[in-house]
mmCIF file of C-alpha atoms in Angstrom:
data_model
loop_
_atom_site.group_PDB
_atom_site.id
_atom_site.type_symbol
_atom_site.label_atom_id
_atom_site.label_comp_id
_atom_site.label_asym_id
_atom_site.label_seq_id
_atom_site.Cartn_x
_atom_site.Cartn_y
_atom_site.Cartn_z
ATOM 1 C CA UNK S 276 0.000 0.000 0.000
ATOM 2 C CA UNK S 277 1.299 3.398 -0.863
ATOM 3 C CA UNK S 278 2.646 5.895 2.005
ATOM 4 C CA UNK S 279 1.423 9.130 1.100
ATOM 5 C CA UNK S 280 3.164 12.127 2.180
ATOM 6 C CA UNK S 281 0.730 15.333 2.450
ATOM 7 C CA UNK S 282 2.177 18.580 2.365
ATOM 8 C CA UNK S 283 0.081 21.110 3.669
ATOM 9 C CA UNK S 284 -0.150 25.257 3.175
ATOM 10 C CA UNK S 285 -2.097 27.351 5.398
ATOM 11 C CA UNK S 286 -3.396 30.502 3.884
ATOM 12 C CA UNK S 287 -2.086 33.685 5.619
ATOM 13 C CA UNK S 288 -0.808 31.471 8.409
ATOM 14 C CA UNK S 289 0.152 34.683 10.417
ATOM 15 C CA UNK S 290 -3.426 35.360 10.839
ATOM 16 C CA UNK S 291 -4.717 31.912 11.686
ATOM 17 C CA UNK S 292 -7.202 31.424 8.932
ATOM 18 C CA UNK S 293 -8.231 27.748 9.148
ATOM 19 C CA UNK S 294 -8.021 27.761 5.457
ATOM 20 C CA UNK S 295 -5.888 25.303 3.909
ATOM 21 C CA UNK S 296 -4.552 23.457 0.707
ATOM 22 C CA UNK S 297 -2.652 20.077 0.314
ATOM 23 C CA UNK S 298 -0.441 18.408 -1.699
ATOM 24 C CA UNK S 299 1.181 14.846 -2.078
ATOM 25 C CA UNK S 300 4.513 15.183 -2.105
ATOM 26 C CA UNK S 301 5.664 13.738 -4.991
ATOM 27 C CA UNK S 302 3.135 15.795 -6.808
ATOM 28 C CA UNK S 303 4.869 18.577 -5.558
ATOM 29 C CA UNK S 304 6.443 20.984 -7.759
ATOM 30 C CA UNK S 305 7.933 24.947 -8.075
ATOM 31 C CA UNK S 306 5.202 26.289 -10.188
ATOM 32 C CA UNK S 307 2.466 25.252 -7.741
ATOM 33 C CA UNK S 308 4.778 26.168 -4.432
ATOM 34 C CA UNK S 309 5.703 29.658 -5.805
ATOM 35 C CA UNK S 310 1.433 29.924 -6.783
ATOM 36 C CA UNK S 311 0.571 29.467 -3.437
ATOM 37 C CA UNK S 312 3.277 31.385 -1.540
ATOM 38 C CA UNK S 313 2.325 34.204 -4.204
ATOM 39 C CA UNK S 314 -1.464 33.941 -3.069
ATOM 40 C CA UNK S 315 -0.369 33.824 0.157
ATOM 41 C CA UNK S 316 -0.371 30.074 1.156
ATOM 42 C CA UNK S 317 2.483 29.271 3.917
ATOM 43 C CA UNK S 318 4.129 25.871 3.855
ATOM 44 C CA UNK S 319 3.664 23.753 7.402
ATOM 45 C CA UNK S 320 6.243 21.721 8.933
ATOM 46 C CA UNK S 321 5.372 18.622 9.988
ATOM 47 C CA UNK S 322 4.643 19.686 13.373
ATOM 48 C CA UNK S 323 2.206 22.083 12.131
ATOM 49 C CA UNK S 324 0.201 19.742 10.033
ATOM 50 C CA UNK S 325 -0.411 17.421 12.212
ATOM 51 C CA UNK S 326 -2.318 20.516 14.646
ATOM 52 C CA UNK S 327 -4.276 21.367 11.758
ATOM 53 C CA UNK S 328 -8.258 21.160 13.218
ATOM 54 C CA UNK S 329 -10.362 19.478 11.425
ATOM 55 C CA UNK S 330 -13.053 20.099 14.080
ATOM 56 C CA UNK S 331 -12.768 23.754 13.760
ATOM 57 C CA UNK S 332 -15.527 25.941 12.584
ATOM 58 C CA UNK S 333 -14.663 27.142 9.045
ATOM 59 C CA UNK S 334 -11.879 24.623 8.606
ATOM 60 C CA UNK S 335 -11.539 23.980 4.978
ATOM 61 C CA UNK S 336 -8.613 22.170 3.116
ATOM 62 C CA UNK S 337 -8.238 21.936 -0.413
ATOM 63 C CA UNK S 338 -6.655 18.333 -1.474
ATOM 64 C CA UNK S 339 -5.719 19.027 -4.780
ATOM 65 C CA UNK S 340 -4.211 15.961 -7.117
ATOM 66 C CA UNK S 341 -3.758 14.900 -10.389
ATOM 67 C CA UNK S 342 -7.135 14.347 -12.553
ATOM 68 C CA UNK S 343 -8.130 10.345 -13.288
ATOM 69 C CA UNK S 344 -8.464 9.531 -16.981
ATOM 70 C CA UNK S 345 -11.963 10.041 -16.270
ATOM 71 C CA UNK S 346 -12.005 13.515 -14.308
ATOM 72 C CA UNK S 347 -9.475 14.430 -17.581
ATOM 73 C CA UNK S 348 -12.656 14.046 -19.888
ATOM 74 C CA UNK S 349 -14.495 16.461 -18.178
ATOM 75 C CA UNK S 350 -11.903 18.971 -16.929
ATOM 76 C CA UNK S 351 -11.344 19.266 -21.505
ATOM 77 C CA UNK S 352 -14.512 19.463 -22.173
ATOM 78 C CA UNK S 353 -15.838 20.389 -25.657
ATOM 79 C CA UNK S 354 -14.369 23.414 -27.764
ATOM 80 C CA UNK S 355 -18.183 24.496 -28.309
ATOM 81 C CA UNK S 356 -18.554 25.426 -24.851
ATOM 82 C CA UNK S 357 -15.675 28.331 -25.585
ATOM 83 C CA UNK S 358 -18.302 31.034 -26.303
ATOM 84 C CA UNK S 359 -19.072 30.414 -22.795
ATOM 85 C CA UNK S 360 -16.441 31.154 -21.105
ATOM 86 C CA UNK S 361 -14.102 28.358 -19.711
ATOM 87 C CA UNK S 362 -15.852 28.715 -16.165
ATOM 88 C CA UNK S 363 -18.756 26.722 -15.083
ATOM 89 C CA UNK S 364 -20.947 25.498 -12.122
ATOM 90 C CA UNK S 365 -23.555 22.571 -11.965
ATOM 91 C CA UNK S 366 -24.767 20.472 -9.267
ATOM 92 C CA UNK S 367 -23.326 16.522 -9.302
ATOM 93 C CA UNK S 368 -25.133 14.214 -7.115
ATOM 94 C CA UNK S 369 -26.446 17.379 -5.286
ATOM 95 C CA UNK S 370 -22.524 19.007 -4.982
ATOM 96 C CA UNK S 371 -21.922 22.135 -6.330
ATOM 97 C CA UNK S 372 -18.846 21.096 -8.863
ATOM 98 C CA UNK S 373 -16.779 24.069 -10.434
ATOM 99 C CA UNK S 374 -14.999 23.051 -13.482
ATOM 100 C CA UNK S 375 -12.137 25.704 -14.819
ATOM 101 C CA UNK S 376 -12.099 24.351 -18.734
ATOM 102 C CA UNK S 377 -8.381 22.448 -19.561
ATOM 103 C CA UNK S 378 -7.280 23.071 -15.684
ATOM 104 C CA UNK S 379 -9.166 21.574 -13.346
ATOM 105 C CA UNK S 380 -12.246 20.435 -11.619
ATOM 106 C CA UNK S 381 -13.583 21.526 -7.484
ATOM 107 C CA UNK S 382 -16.419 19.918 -5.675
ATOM 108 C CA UNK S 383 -17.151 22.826 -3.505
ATOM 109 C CA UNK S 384 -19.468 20.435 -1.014
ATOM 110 C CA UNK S 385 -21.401 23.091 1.693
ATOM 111 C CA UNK S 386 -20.177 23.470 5.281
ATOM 112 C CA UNK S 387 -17.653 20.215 4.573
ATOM 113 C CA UNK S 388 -14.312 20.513 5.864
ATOM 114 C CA UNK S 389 -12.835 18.625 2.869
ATOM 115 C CA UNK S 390 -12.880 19.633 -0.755
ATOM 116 C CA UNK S 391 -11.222 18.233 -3.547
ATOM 117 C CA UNK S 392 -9.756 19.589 -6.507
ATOM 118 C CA UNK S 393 -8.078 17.144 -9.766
ATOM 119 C CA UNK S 394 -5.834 19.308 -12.142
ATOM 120 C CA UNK S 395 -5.067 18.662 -16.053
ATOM 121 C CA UNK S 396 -1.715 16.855 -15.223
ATOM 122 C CA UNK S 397 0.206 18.288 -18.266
ATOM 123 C CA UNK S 398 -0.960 21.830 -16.955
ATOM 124 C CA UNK S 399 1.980 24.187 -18.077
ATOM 125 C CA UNK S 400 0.788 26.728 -19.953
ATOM 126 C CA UNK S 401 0.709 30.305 -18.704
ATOM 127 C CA UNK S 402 -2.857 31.008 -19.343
ATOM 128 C CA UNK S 403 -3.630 27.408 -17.519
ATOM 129 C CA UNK S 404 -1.117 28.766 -14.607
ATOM 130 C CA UNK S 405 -3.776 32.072 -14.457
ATOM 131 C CA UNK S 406 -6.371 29.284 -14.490
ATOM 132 C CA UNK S 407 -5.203 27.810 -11.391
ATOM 133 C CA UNK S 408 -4.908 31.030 -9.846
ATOM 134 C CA UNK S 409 -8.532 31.637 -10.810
ATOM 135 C CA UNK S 410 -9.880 28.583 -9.229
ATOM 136 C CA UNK S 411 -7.605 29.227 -5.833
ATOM 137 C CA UNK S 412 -9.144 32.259 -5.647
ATOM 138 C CA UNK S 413 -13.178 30.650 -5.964
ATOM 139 C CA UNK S 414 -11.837 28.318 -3.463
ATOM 140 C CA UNK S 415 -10.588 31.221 -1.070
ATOM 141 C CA UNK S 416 -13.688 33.113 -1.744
ATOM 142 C CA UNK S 417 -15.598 30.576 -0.624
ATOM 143 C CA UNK S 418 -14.103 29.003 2.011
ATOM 144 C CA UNK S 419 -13.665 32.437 3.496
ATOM 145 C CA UNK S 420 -17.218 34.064 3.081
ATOM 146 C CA UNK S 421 -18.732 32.608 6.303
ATOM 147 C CA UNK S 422 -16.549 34.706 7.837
ATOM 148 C CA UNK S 423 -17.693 37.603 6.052
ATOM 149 C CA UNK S 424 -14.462 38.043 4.440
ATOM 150 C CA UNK S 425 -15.158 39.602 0.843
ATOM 151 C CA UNK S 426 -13.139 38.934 -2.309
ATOM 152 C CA UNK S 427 -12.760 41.089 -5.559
ATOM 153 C CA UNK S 428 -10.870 40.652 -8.845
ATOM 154 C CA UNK S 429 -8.361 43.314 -9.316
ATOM 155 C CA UNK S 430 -5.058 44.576 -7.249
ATOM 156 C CA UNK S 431 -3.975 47.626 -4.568
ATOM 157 C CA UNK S 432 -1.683 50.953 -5.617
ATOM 158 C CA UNK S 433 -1.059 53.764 -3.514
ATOM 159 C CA UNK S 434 -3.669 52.810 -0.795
ATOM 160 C CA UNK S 435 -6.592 51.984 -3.161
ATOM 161 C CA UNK S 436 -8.377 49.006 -4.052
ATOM 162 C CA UNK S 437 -8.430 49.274 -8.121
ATOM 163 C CA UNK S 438 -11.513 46.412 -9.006
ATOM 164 C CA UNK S 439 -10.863 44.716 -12.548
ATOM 165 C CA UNK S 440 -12.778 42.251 -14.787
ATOM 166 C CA UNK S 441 -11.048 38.749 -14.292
ATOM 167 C CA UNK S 442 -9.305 38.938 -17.605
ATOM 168 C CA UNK S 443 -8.026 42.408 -16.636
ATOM 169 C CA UNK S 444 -6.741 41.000 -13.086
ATOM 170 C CA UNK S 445 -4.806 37.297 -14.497
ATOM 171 C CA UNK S 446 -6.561 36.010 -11.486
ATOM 172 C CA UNK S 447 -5.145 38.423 -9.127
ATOM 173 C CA UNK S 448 -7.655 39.506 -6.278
ATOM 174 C CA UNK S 449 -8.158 41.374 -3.503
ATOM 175 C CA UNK S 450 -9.256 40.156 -0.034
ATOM 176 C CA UNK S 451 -11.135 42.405 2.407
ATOM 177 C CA UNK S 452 -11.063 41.260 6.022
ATOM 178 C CA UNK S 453 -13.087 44.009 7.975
ATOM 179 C CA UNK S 454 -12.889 42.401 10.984
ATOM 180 C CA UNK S 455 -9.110 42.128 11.452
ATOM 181 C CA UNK S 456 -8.768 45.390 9.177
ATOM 182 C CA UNK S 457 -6.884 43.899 6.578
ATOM 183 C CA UNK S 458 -6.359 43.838 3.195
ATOM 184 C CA UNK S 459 -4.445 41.024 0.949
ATOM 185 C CA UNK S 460 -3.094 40.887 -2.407
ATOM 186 C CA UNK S 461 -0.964 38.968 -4.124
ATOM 187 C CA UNK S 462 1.924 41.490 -3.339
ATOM 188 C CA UNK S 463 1.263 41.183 0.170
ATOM 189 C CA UNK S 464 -1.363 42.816 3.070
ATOM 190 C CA UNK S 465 -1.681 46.278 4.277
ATOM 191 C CA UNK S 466 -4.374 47.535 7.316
ATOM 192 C CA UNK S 467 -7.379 48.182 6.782
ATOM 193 C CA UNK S 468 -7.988 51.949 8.034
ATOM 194 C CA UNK S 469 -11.270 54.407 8.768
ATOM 195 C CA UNK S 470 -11.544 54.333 5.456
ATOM 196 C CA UNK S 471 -11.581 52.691 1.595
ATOM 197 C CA UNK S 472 -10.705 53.711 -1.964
ATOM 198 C CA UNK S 473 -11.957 52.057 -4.881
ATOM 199 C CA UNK S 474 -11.480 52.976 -8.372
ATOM 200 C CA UNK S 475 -13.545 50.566 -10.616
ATOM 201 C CA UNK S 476 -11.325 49.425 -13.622
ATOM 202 C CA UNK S 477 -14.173 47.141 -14.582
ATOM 203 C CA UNK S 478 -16.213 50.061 -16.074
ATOM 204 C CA UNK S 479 -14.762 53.315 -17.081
ATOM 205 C CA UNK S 480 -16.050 56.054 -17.822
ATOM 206 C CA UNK S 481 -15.926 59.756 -20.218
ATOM 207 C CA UNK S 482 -15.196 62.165 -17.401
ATOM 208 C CA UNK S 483 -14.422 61.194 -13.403
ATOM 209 C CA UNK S 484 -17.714 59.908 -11.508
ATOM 210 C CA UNK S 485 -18.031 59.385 -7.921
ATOM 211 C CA UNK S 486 -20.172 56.439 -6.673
ATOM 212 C CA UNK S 487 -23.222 56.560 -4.459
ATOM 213 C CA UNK S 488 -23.248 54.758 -1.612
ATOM 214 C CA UNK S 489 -26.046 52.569 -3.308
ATOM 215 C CA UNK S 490 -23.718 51.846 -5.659
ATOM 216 C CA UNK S 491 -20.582 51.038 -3.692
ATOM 217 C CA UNK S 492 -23.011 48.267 -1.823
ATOM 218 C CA UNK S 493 -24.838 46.897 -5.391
ATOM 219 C CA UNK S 494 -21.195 46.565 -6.622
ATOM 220 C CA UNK S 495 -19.946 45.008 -3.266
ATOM 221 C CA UNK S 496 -22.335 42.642 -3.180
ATOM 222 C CA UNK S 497 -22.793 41.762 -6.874
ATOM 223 C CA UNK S 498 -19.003 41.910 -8.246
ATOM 224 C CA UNK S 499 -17.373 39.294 -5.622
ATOM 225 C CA UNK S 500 -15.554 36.515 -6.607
ATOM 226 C CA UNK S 501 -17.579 34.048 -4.811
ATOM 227 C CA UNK S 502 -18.942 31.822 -7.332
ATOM 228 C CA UNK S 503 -22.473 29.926 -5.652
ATOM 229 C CA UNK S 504 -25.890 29.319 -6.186
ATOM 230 C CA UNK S 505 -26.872 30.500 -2.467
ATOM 231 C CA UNK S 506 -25.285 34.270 -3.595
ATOM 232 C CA UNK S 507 -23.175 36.257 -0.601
ATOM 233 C CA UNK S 508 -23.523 34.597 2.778
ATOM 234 C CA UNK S 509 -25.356 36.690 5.420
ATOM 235 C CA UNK S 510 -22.143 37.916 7.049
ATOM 236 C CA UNK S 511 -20.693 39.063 4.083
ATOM 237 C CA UNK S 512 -23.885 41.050 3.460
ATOM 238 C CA UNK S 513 -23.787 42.541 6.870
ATOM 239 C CA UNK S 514 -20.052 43.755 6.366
ATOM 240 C CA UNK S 515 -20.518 45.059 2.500
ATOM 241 C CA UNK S 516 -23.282 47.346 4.097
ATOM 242 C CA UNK S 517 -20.597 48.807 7.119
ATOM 243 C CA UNK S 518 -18.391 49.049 4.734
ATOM 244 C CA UNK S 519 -19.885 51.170 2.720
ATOM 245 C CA UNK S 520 -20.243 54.249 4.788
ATOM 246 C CA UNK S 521 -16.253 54.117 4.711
ATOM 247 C CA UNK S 522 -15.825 53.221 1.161
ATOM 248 C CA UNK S 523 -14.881 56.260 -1.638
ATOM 249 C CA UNK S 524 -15.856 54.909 -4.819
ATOM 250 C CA UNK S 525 -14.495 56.384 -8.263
ATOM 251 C CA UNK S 526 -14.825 54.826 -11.928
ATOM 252 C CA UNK S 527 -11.584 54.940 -13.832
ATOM 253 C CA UNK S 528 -11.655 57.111 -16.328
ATOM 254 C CA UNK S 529 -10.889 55.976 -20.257
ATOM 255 C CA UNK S 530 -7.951 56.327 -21.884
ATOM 256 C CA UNK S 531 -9.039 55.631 -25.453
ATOM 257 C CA UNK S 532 -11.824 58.501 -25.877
ATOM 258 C CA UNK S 533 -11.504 59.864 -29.504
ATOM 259 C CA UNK S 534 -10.045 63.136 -29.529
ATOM 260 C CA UNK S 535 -13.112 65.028 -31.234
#
């Protein structure tokens, strides 16, 4: 019988998020350790693993491993379903199953401590790398909106929160934790203070526009990255509407208006 080795990575370890991906060893390689420590995933010792709670309220950990012949099938896909976009959700034996096209496949199973994710084993490409950066984010957005911790495509410059499309971002998001007043991005984390730029990316605009707080809360709520048929959990609802009395909202302004 085989041994298997698990390596584990907690996410933001510093802050104790009970949040956590794993590994076998010996499918263990630099691209997917310098993914995670970008997204902020810190490698445990073996000391560490073995405290890992799996008792813990809003313990999740992410076993991800290479797809079966089968799982390979359905991770491909068909070449019609392009025009949709290579994302998709459906419901499998009454799981909620998230299938990133020619990268991988998540069964994202409600309030269950494990989840499992099979990758395209000949994954190598860049834009299947951004795919597996895509799906790590669903899986963070998820796992961490019990906790009312929100989740946005886009990045952070100069103290504000710019929000992109996904294509714009490469998969790169930022993650809002208004309880412990942080922020984290892929280049790292920064407090949270009184209050929040944003500058919207996503949807620019002729002339500079300032958003309503109406709209700062339809965006919060609508633009997340959490990817579910039950919408924003309650506590994430509860924090986009706090938030919004600190938030400044702007809409980038165009660059490729016609000079008339």
């Amino acid at each position: 019988m085989e041994n298997i080795t698990w390596i584990y990575f907690q996410f933001r370890k510093a802050h104790d998020y009970p949040v956590f991906v794993r590994l076998k060893s010996n499918e263990l390689n630099t691209k997917f350790t310098h993914l995670l420590n970008e997204m902020g995933f810190g490698q445990l010792n073996d000391k560490e693993s073995k405290k890992v709670q799996l008792q813990r309220v809003h313990t999740r950990i992410l076993t991800i491993q290479e797809a079966s012949a089968r799982l390979q099938i359905q991770i491909n896909g068909s070449d019609l379903l392009d025009k949709y976009g290579p994302e998709s959700l459906s419901l499998q034996m009454g799981v909620p199953v998230y299938t990133y096209r020619k990268v991988g496949v998540m069964g994202v199973p409600q309030n269950k401590t494990l989840w499992d994710l099979a990758i395209n084993p000949e994954i190598s490409h860049t834009d299947q790398m951004v795919g597996l950066r895509v799906i790590l984010v669903r899986y963070l957005a998820q796992a961490l909106a019990p906790q009312g911790v929100l989740c946005y495509w886009g990045t952070i410059k100069d103290d504000t929160v710019i929000a992109m499309k996904q294509a714009q971002s490469f998969g790169e998001a930022v993650i809002i934790d208004a309880q412990k007043k942080m922020i984290f991005t892929n280049g790292g984390e920064i407090r949270l203070g009184a209050s929040l730029k944003l500058l919207r990316k996503d949807k620019e605009v002729g002339h500079p526009t300032t958003m309503s707080r109406e709209d700062i809360i339809s965006f919060l709520s609508v633009s997340t990255c959490l990817l579910s048929f039950n919408g924003i959990s309650h506590s994430m609802k509860k924090v986009i509407y706090d938030l919004s009395s600190q938030v400044t909202g702007t809409y980038a302004v165009t660059e490729n208006l016609l000079n008339l």
